[in-house]
């Protein structure tokens, strides 16, 4: 009995020593595992209960139910925040992307997914994730899935559809800004511009956004009349012409000239009112969108596509009058017809192909067409483009006090008339410039 106590004590101490050693080994193993996870980018999600629950929900057949979809949304938002906090930026963006896509494809709930899409584009920007071809492709996947979810939801009312269309527009615009800030292409990735162009044009054809034909006519009449009390009533994203101006601008920056041409072919020719000299209504959409596209192309120094679009339009769309008839009408102030947009842009392209010495001719051309440009939608933006073209091709500088106000630019530069043209009629000089090289 007297020897049992020390033996028991020895065994107890030995067990305690072994337990402490095992605990140390476990700690060392955990540290090594954590270090290995960090070294591999921290992609092991097996120990994250939130992620495990999210993964299970995304495979659950009941994901189409609203409550289940919202639970997945909340879990995804939590997972994204956690990964950002831990510095696992790739994980954060992957969770936001994959969950958004699953919610669209498996639940068909654009309203739920739109909230996570907003998180995705925010995280891409905040974590300085580079805009790559892979990510642009992912935006295209999300865009296609979003539009499919909207179109297949037969129970959605018009107001909700319009709201979700506008939310998606903001998502794509923020994505474009991200591609400009963190990509390699000036003005943003061309693929992102193409997505925005398609979405803007689709919105312009959606009555849930732009209203019925009668409502669109009423809005256009109020804008043309410049009724001050209605200045803030209509936003560009609610107007057919505003959205189409956006669309062709993005197509121009995406270098999708064939797409622009197909869209213009789908539009009607000018009415008698739209084509009349001194008209107060907006020009025909077909004409205005052509001019807007050419101005954008020239402003970003894409002379090749500006030339191609003008020539194709003249050959394939403007078929009611020959080029000679259009030129004659442009010169004739007594025929009762407004100056032709296609002749204006053809002359503008030809003048821009010359050197800076043709600056006076450029000024005269823009000023002469000024009344028509002034009836176009958002004329201040049109002035910005013509001012930019003047700076790029002819080194025409705006007044020093306005150099920082290019977005709110004053009208076209004036006061130079036809000086420097050797007494030649400026209209004839412009026509001659257009004809040199065999026309468009």
CSV table of C-alpha atoms in Angstrom, one decimal:
chain,number,residue,atom,x,y,z
A,1,UNK,CA,0.0,0.0,0.0
A,2,UNK,CA,2.9,2.3,0.9
A,3,UNK,CA,4.4,2.0,-2.6
A,4,UNK,CA,1.1,2.3,-4.5
A,5,UNK,CA,0.8,6.1,-3.9
A,6,UNK,CA,4.1,7.0,-5.6
A,7,UNK,CA,3.4,4.7,-8.5
A,8,UNK,CA,0.0,6.3,-9.0
A,9,UNK,CA,1.5,9.7,-8.7
A,10,UNK,CA,4.1,8.9,-11.3
A,11,UNK,CA,1.5,7.6,-13.7
A,12,UNK,CA,-0.7,10.7,-13.2
A,13,UNK,CA,2.3,13.0,-13.8
A,14,UNK,CA,3.3,11.0,-16.9
A,15,UNK,CA,-0.2,11.3,-18.3
A,16,UNK,CA,-0.3,15.1,-17.7
A,17,UNK,CA,3.1,15.5,-19.4
A,18,UNK,CA,1.9,13.5,-22.4
A,19,UNK,CA,-1.4,15.5,-22.7
A,20,UNK,CA,0.6,18.8,-22.6
A,21,UNK,CA,2.9,17.5,-25.3
A,22,UNK,CA,-0.1,16.4,-27.4
A,23,UNK,CA,-1.7,19.9,-27.0
A,24,UNK,CA,1.5,21.5,-28.2
A,25,UNK,CA,1.7,19.3,-31.2
A,26,UNK,CA,-2.0,20.1,-32.0
A,27,UNK,CA,-1.2,23.8,-31.8
A,28,UNK,CA,1.8,23.3,-34.1
A,29,UNK,CA,-0.2,21.4,-36.6
A,30,UNK,CA,-2.9,24.1,-36.6
A,31,UNK,CA,-0.3,26.8,-37.2
A,32,UNK,CA,1.2,24.8,-40.0
A,33,UNK,CA,-2.2,24.2,-41.6
A,34,UNK,CA,-3.0,27.9,-41.3
A,35,UNK,CA,0.3,28.8,-42.8
A,36,UNK,CA,-0.3,26.4,-45.6
A,37,UNK,CA,-3.7,27.9,-46.3
A,38,UNK,CA,-2.3,31.4,-46.4
A,39,UNK,CA,0.5,30.2,-48.8
A,40,UNK,CA,-2.1,28.6,-51.1
A,41,UNK,CA,-4.2,31.8,-51.1
A,42,UNK,CA,-6.5,30.8,-48.4
A,43,UNK,CA,-9.0,29.0,-50.7
A,44,UNK,CA,-9.9,26.2,-48.2
A,45,UNK,CA,-13.5,27.0,-47.2
A,46,UNK,CA,-14.2,23.7,-45.4
A,47,UNK,CA,-13.9,25.3,-42.0
A,48,UNK,CA,-16.3,28.2,-42.7
A,49,UNK,CA,-19.8,27.3,-41.6
A,50,UNK,CA,-21.3,30.3,-43.4
A,51,UNK,CA,-19.7,29.2,-46.7
A,52,UNK,CA,-20.7,25.6,-46.1
A,53,UNK,CA,-24.3,26.6,-45.5
A,54,UNK,CA,-24.3,28.8,-48.6
A,55,UNK,CA,-22.8,26.1,-50.8
A,56,UNK,CA,-25.6,23.7,-49.6
A,57,UNK,CA,-28.3,26.3,-50.3
A,58,UNK,CA,-27.0,26.9,-53.8
A,59,UNK,CA,-27.5,23.2,-54.5
A,60,UNK,CA,-30.9,23.0,-52.8
A,61,UNK,CA,-33.9,22.6,-55.2
A,62,UNK,CA,-35.9,25.0,-53.0
A,63,UNK,CA,-33.6,27.9,-54.0
A,64,UNK,CA,-36.3,29.1,-56.3
A,65,UNK,CA,-38.4,30.0,-53.2
A,66,UNK,CA,-38.0,33.7,-52.2
A,67,UNK,CA,-37.2,33.0,-48.5
A,68,UNK,CA,-34.4,30.5,-49.5
A,69,UNK,CA,-33.0,32.9,-52.1
A,70,UNK,CA,-32.9,35.7,-49.6
A,71,UNK,CA,-31.1,33.5,-47.1
A,72,UNK,CA,-28.5,32.7,-49.7
A,73,UNK,CA,-28.1,36.4,-50.4
A,74,UNK,CA,-27.5,37.2,-46.8
A,75,UNK,CA,-25.0,34.4,-46.4
A,76,UNK,CA,-23.2,35.5,-49.5
A,77,UNK,CA,-23.0,39.1,-48.3
A,78,UNK,CA,-21.6,37.8,-45.0
A,79,UNK,CA,-19.0,35.6,-46.7
A,80,UNK,CA,-17.9,38.5,-48.9
A,81,UNK,CA,-17.4,40.8,-45.9
A,82,UNK,CA,-15.5,38.1,-44.0
A,83,UNK,CA,-13.2,37.4,-46.9
A,84,UNK,CA,-12.5,41.1,-47.5
A,85,UNK,CA,-11.7,41.6,-43.9
A,86,UNK,CA,-9.3,38.7,-44.0
A,87,UNK,CA,-7.7,40.1,-47.1
A,88,UNK,CA,-8.9,37.2,-49.2
A,89,UNK,CA,-10.0,39.4,-52.1
A,90,UNK,CA,-10.1,36.7,-54.7
A,91,UNK,CA,-12.4,34.6,-52.5
A,92,UNK,CA,-14.6,37.6,-51.9
A,93,UNK,CA,-15.1,38.3,-55.6
A,94,UNK,CA,-15.5,34.7,-56.4
A,95,UNK,CA,-18.3,34.2,-53.9
A,96,UNK,CA,-20.1,37.4,-55.1
A,97,UNK,CA,-19.9,36.3,-58.7
A,98,UNK,CA,-20.7,32.6,-58.3
A,99,UNK,CA,-23.6,33.2,-56.0
A,100,UNK,CA,-25.1,36.0,-58.2
A,101,UNK,CA,-25.0,33.7,-61.2
A,102,UNK,CA,-26.5,30.8,-59.3
A,103,UNK,CA,-29.3,33.0,-58.0
A,104,UNK,CA,-30.1,34.1,-61.5
A,105,UNK,CA,-29.9,30.7,-63.2
A,106,UNK,CA,-31.4,28.5,-60.5
A,107,UNK,CA,-33.9,30.8,-58.7
A,108,UNK,CA,-34.6,33.2,-61.5
A,109,UNK,CA,-34.9,36.1,-59.0
A,110,UNK,CA,-33.4,39.2,-60.5
A,111,UNK,CA,-34.5,41.3,-57.6
A,112,UNK,CA,-32.4,39.2,-55.1
A,113,UNK,CA,-29.4,38.9,-57.4
A,114,UNK,CA,-29.3,42.6,-58.2
A,115,UNK,CA,-28.4,43.3,-54.6
A,116,UNK,CA,-25.4,41.0,-54.7
A,117,UNK,CA,-24.4,42.3,-58.1
A,118,UNK,CA,-24.1,45.7,-56.5
A,119,UNK,CA,-21.8,44.2,-53.9
A,120,UNK,CA,-19.7,42.5,-56.6
A,121,UNK,CA,-18.9,45.6,-58.5
A,122,UNK,CA,-18.2,47.5,-55.3
A,123,UNK,CA,-15.7,44.8,-54.1
A,124,UNK,CA,-14.0,44.6,-57.5
A,125,UNK,CA,-13.3,48.3,-57.3
A,126,UNK,CA,-12.4,48.5,-53.6
A,127,UNK,CA,-10.0,45.6,-53.7
A,128,UNK,CA,-8.4,46.9,-56.9
A,129,UNK,CA,-9.1,43.7,-58.8
A,130,UNK,CA,-7.7,44.0,-62.3
A,131,UNK,CA,-10.1,44.1,-65.2
A,132,UNK,CA,-9.2,41.0,-67.3
A,133,UNK,CA,-10.7,39.3,-70.3
A,134,UNK,CA,-12.0,36.6,-67.9
A,135,UNK,CA,-13.9,39.1,-65.8
A,136,UNK,CA,-15.4,40.9,-68.8
A,137,UNK,CA,-16.6,37.4,-69.9
A,138,UNK,CA,-18.1,36.9,-66.4
A,139,UNK,CA,-20.0,40.3,-66.7
A,140,UNK,CA,-21.4,39.0,-70.0
A,141,UNK,CA,-22.6,35.8,-68.4
A,142,UNK,CA,-24.2,37.7,-65.6
A,143,UNK,CA,-25.9,40.1,-68.0
A,144,UNK,CA,-27.3,37.3,-70.1
A,145,UNK,CA,-28.6,35.5,-67.1
A,146,UNK,CA,-30.1,38.7,-65.7
A,147,UNK,CA,-32.0,39.5,-68.9
A,148,UNK,CA,-33.2,35.9,-69.1
A,149,UNK,CA,-34.5,36.0,-65.5
A,150,UNK,CA,-36.4,39.2,-66.2
A,151,UNK,CA,-37.9,38.0,-69.5
A,152,UNK,CA,-39.1,34.7,-68.0
A,153,UNK,CA,-40.7,36.2,-64.9
A,154,UNK,CA,-44.3,36.4,-66.1
A,155,UNK,CA,-45.6,37.5,-62.7
A,156,UNK,CA,-43.5,40.7,-62.5
A,157,UNK,CA,-45.4,44.0,-62.8
A,158,UNK,CA,-44.3,46.8,-65.1
A,159,UNK,CA,-43.0,49.1,-62.4
A,160,UNK,CA,-40.8,46.4,-60.9
A,161,UNK,CA,-39.5,45.4,-64.3
A,162,UNK,CA,-38.6,49.1,-65.0
A,163,UNK,CA,-36.9,49.4,-61.6
A,164,UNK,CA,-34.8,46.2,-62.2
A,165,UNK,CA,-33.8,47.4,-65.7
A,166,UNK,CA,-32.5,50.7,-64.2
A,167,UNK,CA,-30.6,48.8,-61.4
A,168,UNK,CA,-28.9,46.7,-64.0
A,169,UNK,CA,-28.0,49.8,-66.0
A,170,UNK,CA,-26.3,51.2,-62.9
A,171,UNK,CA,-24.5,47.9,-62.3
A,172,UNK,CA,-23.1,47.9,-65.9
A,173,UNK,CA,-22.1,51.6,-65.7
A,174,UNK,CA,-20.2,50.9,-62.5
A,175,UNK,CA,-18.6,47.9,-64.1
A,176,UNK,CA,-17.5,50.1,-67.0
A,177,UNK,CA,-16.0,52.6,-64.6
A,178,UNK,CA,-14.1,49.8,-62.9
A,179,UNK,CA,-12.8,48.5,-66.3
A,180,UNK,CA,-11.6,52.1,-67.0
A,181,UNK,CA,-9.9,52.5,-63.7
A,182,UNK,CA,-8.4,49.0,-63.4
A,183,UNK,CA,-8.2,47.9,-67.0
A,184,UNK,CA,-5.8,48.5,-69.9
A,185,UNK,CA,-8.3,50.2,-72.4
A,186,UNK,CA,-8.8,53.9,-72.6
A,187,UNK,CA,-12.4,54.9,-71.8
A,188,UNK,CA,-13.1,51.3,-70.5
A,189,UNK,CA,-13.1,47.8,-71.9
A,190,UNK,CA,-14.8,47.5,-75.3
A,191,UNK,CA,-16.7,44.4,-74.1
A,192,UNK,CA,-18.2,46.4,-71.3
A,193,UNK,CA,-19.2,49.1,-73.7
A,194,UNK,CA,-20.9,46.6,-75.9
A,195,UNK,CA,-22.9,45.2,-72.9
A,196,UNK,CA,-24.0,48.7,-72.0
A,197,UNK,CA,-24.9,49.5,-75.6
A,198,UNK,CA,-27.1,46.4,-75.8
A,199,UNK,CA,-28.8,47.1,-72.5
A,200,UNK,CA,-29.5,50.7,-73.2
A,201,UNK,CA,-31.0,49.8,-76.6
A,202,UNK,CA,-33.1,47.0,-75.0
A,203,UNK,CA,-34.3,49.4,-72.4
A,204,UNK,CA,-35.3,51.9,-75.1
A,205,UNK,CA,-37.7,49.3,-76.5
A,206,UNK,CA,-39.2,48.3,-73.1
A,207,UNK,CA,-42.5,50.0,-72.3
A,208,UNK,CA,-41.8,49.3,-68.6
A,209,UNK,CA,-39.0,51.9,-68.9
A,210,UNK,CA,-39.9,54.4,-71.6
A,211,UNK,CA,-43.7,54.1,-71.5
A,212,UNK,CA,-46.3,53.6,-74.3
A,213,UNK,CA,-46.0,55.2,-77.7
A,214,UNK,CA,-48.4,57.9,-76.6
A,215,UNK,CA,-46.3,58.7,-73.5
A,216,UNK,CA,-43.1,58.7,-75.5
A,217,UNK,CA,-44.6,61.3,-77.9
A,218,UNK,CA,-45.7,63.4,-75.0
A,219,UNK,CA,-42.3,63.4,-73.4
A,220,UNK,CA,-40.6,64.2,-76.7
A,221,UNK,CA,-43.0,67.1,-77.3
A,222,UNK,CA,-42.3,68.6,-73.8
A,223,UNK,CA,-38.6,68.3,-74.3
A,224,UNK,CA,-38.7,69.9,-77.7
A,225,UNK,CA,-40.8,72.8,-76.3
A,226,UNK,CA,-38.2,73.2,-73.5
A,227,UNK,CA,-40.9,73.7,-70.9
A,228,UNK,CA,-39.0,74.8,-67.8
A,229,UNK,CA,-41.5,73.3,-65.4
A,230,UNK,CA,-40.7,69.9,-66.8
A,231,UNK,CA,-36.9,70.2,-66.8
A,232,UNK,CA,-36.5,67.6,-64.1
A,233,UNK,CA,-39.4,65.4,-65.0
A,234,UNK,CA,-37.6,63.1,-67.4
A,235,UNK,CA,-34.3,61.4,-66.8
A,236,UNK,CA,-32.2,60.1,-69.7
A,237,UNK,CA,-32.7,56.5,-68.5
A,238,UNK,CA,-36.5,57.0,-68.8
A,239,UNK,CA,-36.4,58.5,-72.4
A,240,UNK,CA,-36.3,56.4,-75.6
A,241,UNK,CA,-34.0,58.9,-77.3
A,242,UNK,CA,-31.8,59.4,-74.3
A,243,UNK,CA,-31.2,55.6,-74.0
A,244,UNK,CA,-30.6,55.3,-77.7
A,245,UNK,CA,-28.0,58.1,-77.6
A,246,UNK,CA,-26.3,56.3,-74.8
A,247,UNK,CA,-26.5,53.0,-76.7
A,248,UNK,CA,-24.9,54.3,-79.9
A,249,UNK,CA,-22.2,56.1,-77.9
A,250,UNK,CA,-21.2,52.9,-76.2
A,251,UNK,CA,-21.4,51.0,-79.5
A,252,UNK,CA,-19.0,53.6,-81.0
A,253,UNK,CA,-16.5,53.1,-78.1
A,254,UNK,CA,-16.9,49.3,-78.5
A,255,UNK,CA,-16.1,49.8,-82.2
A,256,UNK,CA,-19.4,48.0,-83.1
A,257,UNK,CA,-20.1,49.9,-86.2
A,258,UNK,CA,-22.1,47.1,-87.9
A,259,UNK,CA,-24.4,47.1,-84.9
A,260,UNK,CA,-25.0,50.8,-85.1
A,261,UNK,CA,-25.8,50.4,-88.8
A,262,UNK,CA,-28.3,47.6,-88.1
A,263,UNK,CA,-30.0,49.7,-85.4
A,264,UNK,CA,-30.2,52.7,-87.7
A,265,UNK,CA,-31.7,50.6,-90.5
A,266,UNK,CA,-34.5,49.6,-88.1
A,267,UNK,CA,-35.6,53.2,-87.6
A,268,UNK,CA,-38.0,55.1,-89.9
A,269,UNK,CA,-37.0,57.8,-92.3
A,270,UNK,CA,-37.6,61.5,-91.3
A,271,UNK,CA,-41.2,62.7,-91.4
A,272,UNK,CA,-42.1,65.9,-93.3
A,273,UNK,CA,-42.0,67.8,-90.1
A,274,UNK,CA,-38.6,66.5,-89.0
A,275,UNK,CA,-37.1,67.2,-92.4
A,276,UNK,CA,-38.5,70.8,-92.8
A,277,UNK,CA,-36.3,73.8,-92.7
A,278,UNK,CA,-36.4,75.5,-89.3
A,279,UNK,CA,-38.2,72.7,-87.6
A,280,UNK,CA,-38.6,73.0,-83.8
A,281,UNK,CA,-39.1,69.3,-83.1
A,282,UNK,CA,-36.2,67.0,-82.6
A,283,UNK,CA,-34.6,65.6,-85.7
A,284,UNK,CA,-35.5,62.1,-86.8
A,285,UNK,CA,-33.9,59.5,-84.5
A,286,UNK,CA,-32.2,57.9,-87.5
A,287,UNK,CA,-30.5,61.2,-88.4
A,288,UNK,CA,-29.7,62.3,-84.8
A,289,UNK,CA,-28.2,58.9,-83.8
A,290,UNK,CA,-26.0,58.9,-86.9
A,291,UNK,CA,-24.6,62.3,-86.1
A,292,UNK,CA,-24.1,61.4,-82.4
A,293,UNK,CA,-22.2,58.3,-83.3
A,294,UNK,CA,-19.9,60.1,-85.8
A,295,UNK,CA,-19.2,62.8,-83.3
A,296,UNK,CA,-18.2,60.3,-80.6
A,297,UNK,CA,-16.0,58.4,-83.1
A,298,UNK,CA,-14.2,61.6,-84.1
A,299,UNK,CA,-13.9,62.8,-80.6
A,300,UNK,CA,-12.0,59.6,-79.6
A,301,UNK,CA,-9.9,59.8,-82.9
A,302,UNK,CA,-11.4,56.7,-84.5
A,303,UNK,CA,-11.4,58.2,-88.0
A,304,UNK,CA,-11.5,54.7,-89.6
A,305,UNK,CA,-14.9,53.8,-88.2
A,306,UNK,CA,-16.3,57.3,-88.7
A,307,UNK,CA,-15.5,57.1,-92.4
A,308,UNK,CA,-16.9,53.5,-92.7
A,309,UNK,CA,-20.2,54.4,-90.9
A,310,UNK,CA,-20.8,57.5,-93.0
A,311,UNK,CA,-20.1,55.7,-96.3
A,312,UNK,CA,-22.2,52.7,-95.3
A,313,UNK,CA,-25.1,54.9,-94.2
A,314,UNK,CA,-25.0,56.8,-97.5
A,315,UNK,CA,-24.9,53.6,-99.5
A,316,UNK,CA,-27.4,51.4,-97.5
A,317,UNK,CA,-29.8,53.7,-95.7
A,318,UNK,CA,-30.1,57.1,-97.3
A,319,UNK,CA,-31.6,55.7,-100.6
A,320,UNK,CA,-34.5,58.2,-101.1
A,321,UNK,CA,-32.1,60.8,-102.6
A,322,UNK,CA,-28.8,60.4,-104.5
A,323,UNK,CA,-25.7,61.9,-103.0
A,324,UNK,CA,-25.8,64.7,-105.7
A,325,UNK,CA,-29.4,65.5,-104.7
A,326,UNK,CA,-28.4,65.6,-101.0
A,327,UNK,CA,-25.5,68.0,-101.7
A,328,UNK,CA,-27.7,70.3,-103.9
A,329,UNK,CA,-30.4,70.4,-101.2
A,330,UNK,CA,-27.7,71.2,-98.5
A,331,UNK,CA,-26.7,74.2,-100.6
A,332,UNK,CA,-30.2,75.3,-101.4
A,333,UNK,CA,-31.7,77.5,-98.7
A,334,UNK,CA,-35.0,77.9,-100.6
A,335,UNK,CA,-36.1,74.3,-101.0
A,336,UNK,CA,-37.7,74.2,-97.6
A,337,UNK,CA,-35.7,71.2,-96.4
A,338,UNK,CA,-33.5,71.1,-93.3
A,339,UNK,CA,-29.7,70.5,-93.9
A,340,UNK,CA,-29.0,66.8,-94.3
A,341,UNK,CA,-27.3,65.0,-91.4
A,342,UNK,CA,-25.5,62.6,-93.6
A,343,UNK,CA,-24.0,65.4,-95.7
A,344,UNK,CA,-22.9,67.3,-92.6
A,345,UNK,CA,-21.1,64.2,-91.1
A,346,UNK,CA,-19.5,63.4,-94.5
A,347,UNK,CA,-18.1,66.9,-94.8
A,348,UNK,CA,-17.0,66.8,-91.1
A,349,UNK,CA,-15.1,63.6,-91.6
A,350,UNK,CA,-13.4,64.9,-94.7
A,351,UNK,CA,-12.4,68.1,-93.0
A,352,UNK,CA,-11.0,66.2,-90.0
A,353,UNK,CA,-8.8,64.2,-92.4
A,354,UNK,CA,-7.1,67.5,-93.5
A,355,UNK,CA,-4.6,69.5,-91.4
A,356,UNK,CA,-5.1,72.2,-88.8
A,357,UNK,CA,-5.2,74.9,-91.5
A,358,UNK,CA,-8.8,73.9,-92.2
A,359,UNK,CA,-9.9,75.1,-88.7
A,360,UNK,CA,-11.8,78.0,-90.1
A,361,UNK,CA,-13.8,75.7,-92.4
A,362,UNK,CA,-14.5,73.4,-89.4
A,363,UNK,CA,-15.8,76.4,-87.4
A,364,UNK,CA,-18.0,77.5,-90.2
A,365,UNK,CA,-19.4,74.0,-90.9
A,366,UNK,CA,-20.4,73.4,-87.2
A,367,UNK,CA,-21.8,76.9,-86.9
A,368,UNK,CA,-23.8,76.6,-90.1
A,369,UNK,CA,-25.3,73.3,-88.9
A,370,UNK,CA,-25.7,74.7,-85.4
A,371,UNK,CA,-29.5,75.2,-85.5
A,372,UNK,CA,-29.9,71.5,-86.4
A,373,UNK,CA,-27.4,70.4,-83.7
A,374,UNK,CA,-29.4,72.6,-81.2
A,375,UNK,CA,-32.6,70.6,-81.8
A,376,UNK,CA,-30.8,67.3,-81.0
A,377,UNK,CA,-31.3,65.6,-77.6
A,378,UNK,CA,-29.0,67.0,-74.9
A,379,UNK,CA,-27.4,69.7,-77.0
A,380,UNK,CA,-24.8,70.5,-74.3
A,381,UNK,CA,-23.3,67.1,-74.8
A,382,UNK,CA,-23.2,67.7,-78.5
A,383,UNK,CA,-21.3,70.9,-77.9
A,384,UNK,CA,-18.9,69.0,-75.8
A,385,UNK,CA,-18.1,66.6,-78.6
A,386,UNK,CA,-17.7,69.4,-81.3
A,387,UNK,CA,-15.4,71.3,-78.9
A,388,UNK,CA,-13.3,68.1,-78.3
A,389,UNK,CA,-13.1,67.6,-82.1
A,390,UNK,CA,-12.0,71.2,-82.5
A,391,UNK,CA,-9.2,70.7,-80.0
A,392,UNK,CA,-8.1,67.3,-81.3
A,393,UNK,CA,-7.9,68.0,-85.0
A,394,UNK,CA,-7.5,71.8,-85.2
A,395,UNK,CA,-6.0,72.8,-81.9
A,396,UNK,CA,-8.9,75.1,-81.2
A,397,UNK,CA,-8.7,75.9,-77.5
A,398,UNK,CA,-11.7,77.0,-75.5
A,399,UNK,CA,-11.2,80.1,-73.3
A,400,UNK,CA,-8.7,79.5,-70.5
A,401,UNK,CA,-11.3,80.0,-67.8
A,402,UNK,CA,-13.3,77.1,-69.3
A,403,UNK,CA,-10.6,74.6,-69.7
A,404,UNK,CA,-11.8,72.8,-66.6
A,405,UNK,CA,-15.4,72.8,-67.6
A,406,UNK,CA,-15.3,70.6,-70.7
A,407,UNK,CA,-18.3,68.6,-69.5
A,408,UNK,CA,-20.4,71.8,-69.5
A,409,UNK,CA,-18.9,73.3,-72.6
A,410,UNK,CA,-20.0,76.4,-74.3
A,411,UNK,CA,-21.2,76.4,-77.9
A,412,UNK,CA,-19.0,75.9,-81.0
A,413,UNK,CA,-16.2,78.3,-81.5
A,414,UNK,CA,-17.2,81.3,-83.7
A,415,UNK,CA,-16.1,84.5,-85.2
A,416,UNK,CA,-13.8,83.0,-87.7
A,417,UNK,CA,-16.2,82.7,-90.6
A,418,UNK,CA,-14.7,81.6,-93.8
A,419,UNK,CA,-11.4,83.4,-93.3
A,420,UNK,CA,-8.4,81.7,-94.9
A,421,UNK,CA,-10.3,80.1,-97.7
A,422,UNK,CA,-9.1,82.6,-100.3
A,423,UNK,CA,-12.6,84.1,-100.8
A,424,UNK,CA,-14.1,80.8,-101.7
A,425,UNK,CA,-17.7,80.3,-100.5
A,426,UNK,CA,-17.3,78.2,-97.3
A,427,UNK,CA,-20.1,75.8,-98.3
A,428,UNK,CA,-18.4,75.1,-101.6
A,429,UNK,CA,-15.1,74.7,-99.8
A,430,UNK,CA,-16.7,72.1,-97.5
A,431,UNK,CA,-18.2,70.3,-100.5
A,432,UNK,CA,-14.9,70.3,-102.2
A,433,UNK,CA,-13.2,68.8,-99.1
A,434,UNK,CA,-15.8,66.1,-99.1
A,435,UNK,CA,-15.4,65.3,-102.7
A,436,UNK,CA,-11.6,65.0,-102.6
A,437,UNK,CA,-10.5,61.4,-102.6
A,438,UNK,CA,-13.7,60.3,-104.5
A,439,UNK,CA,-16.3,61.1,-101.9
A,440,UNK,CA,-17.0,58.9,-98.9
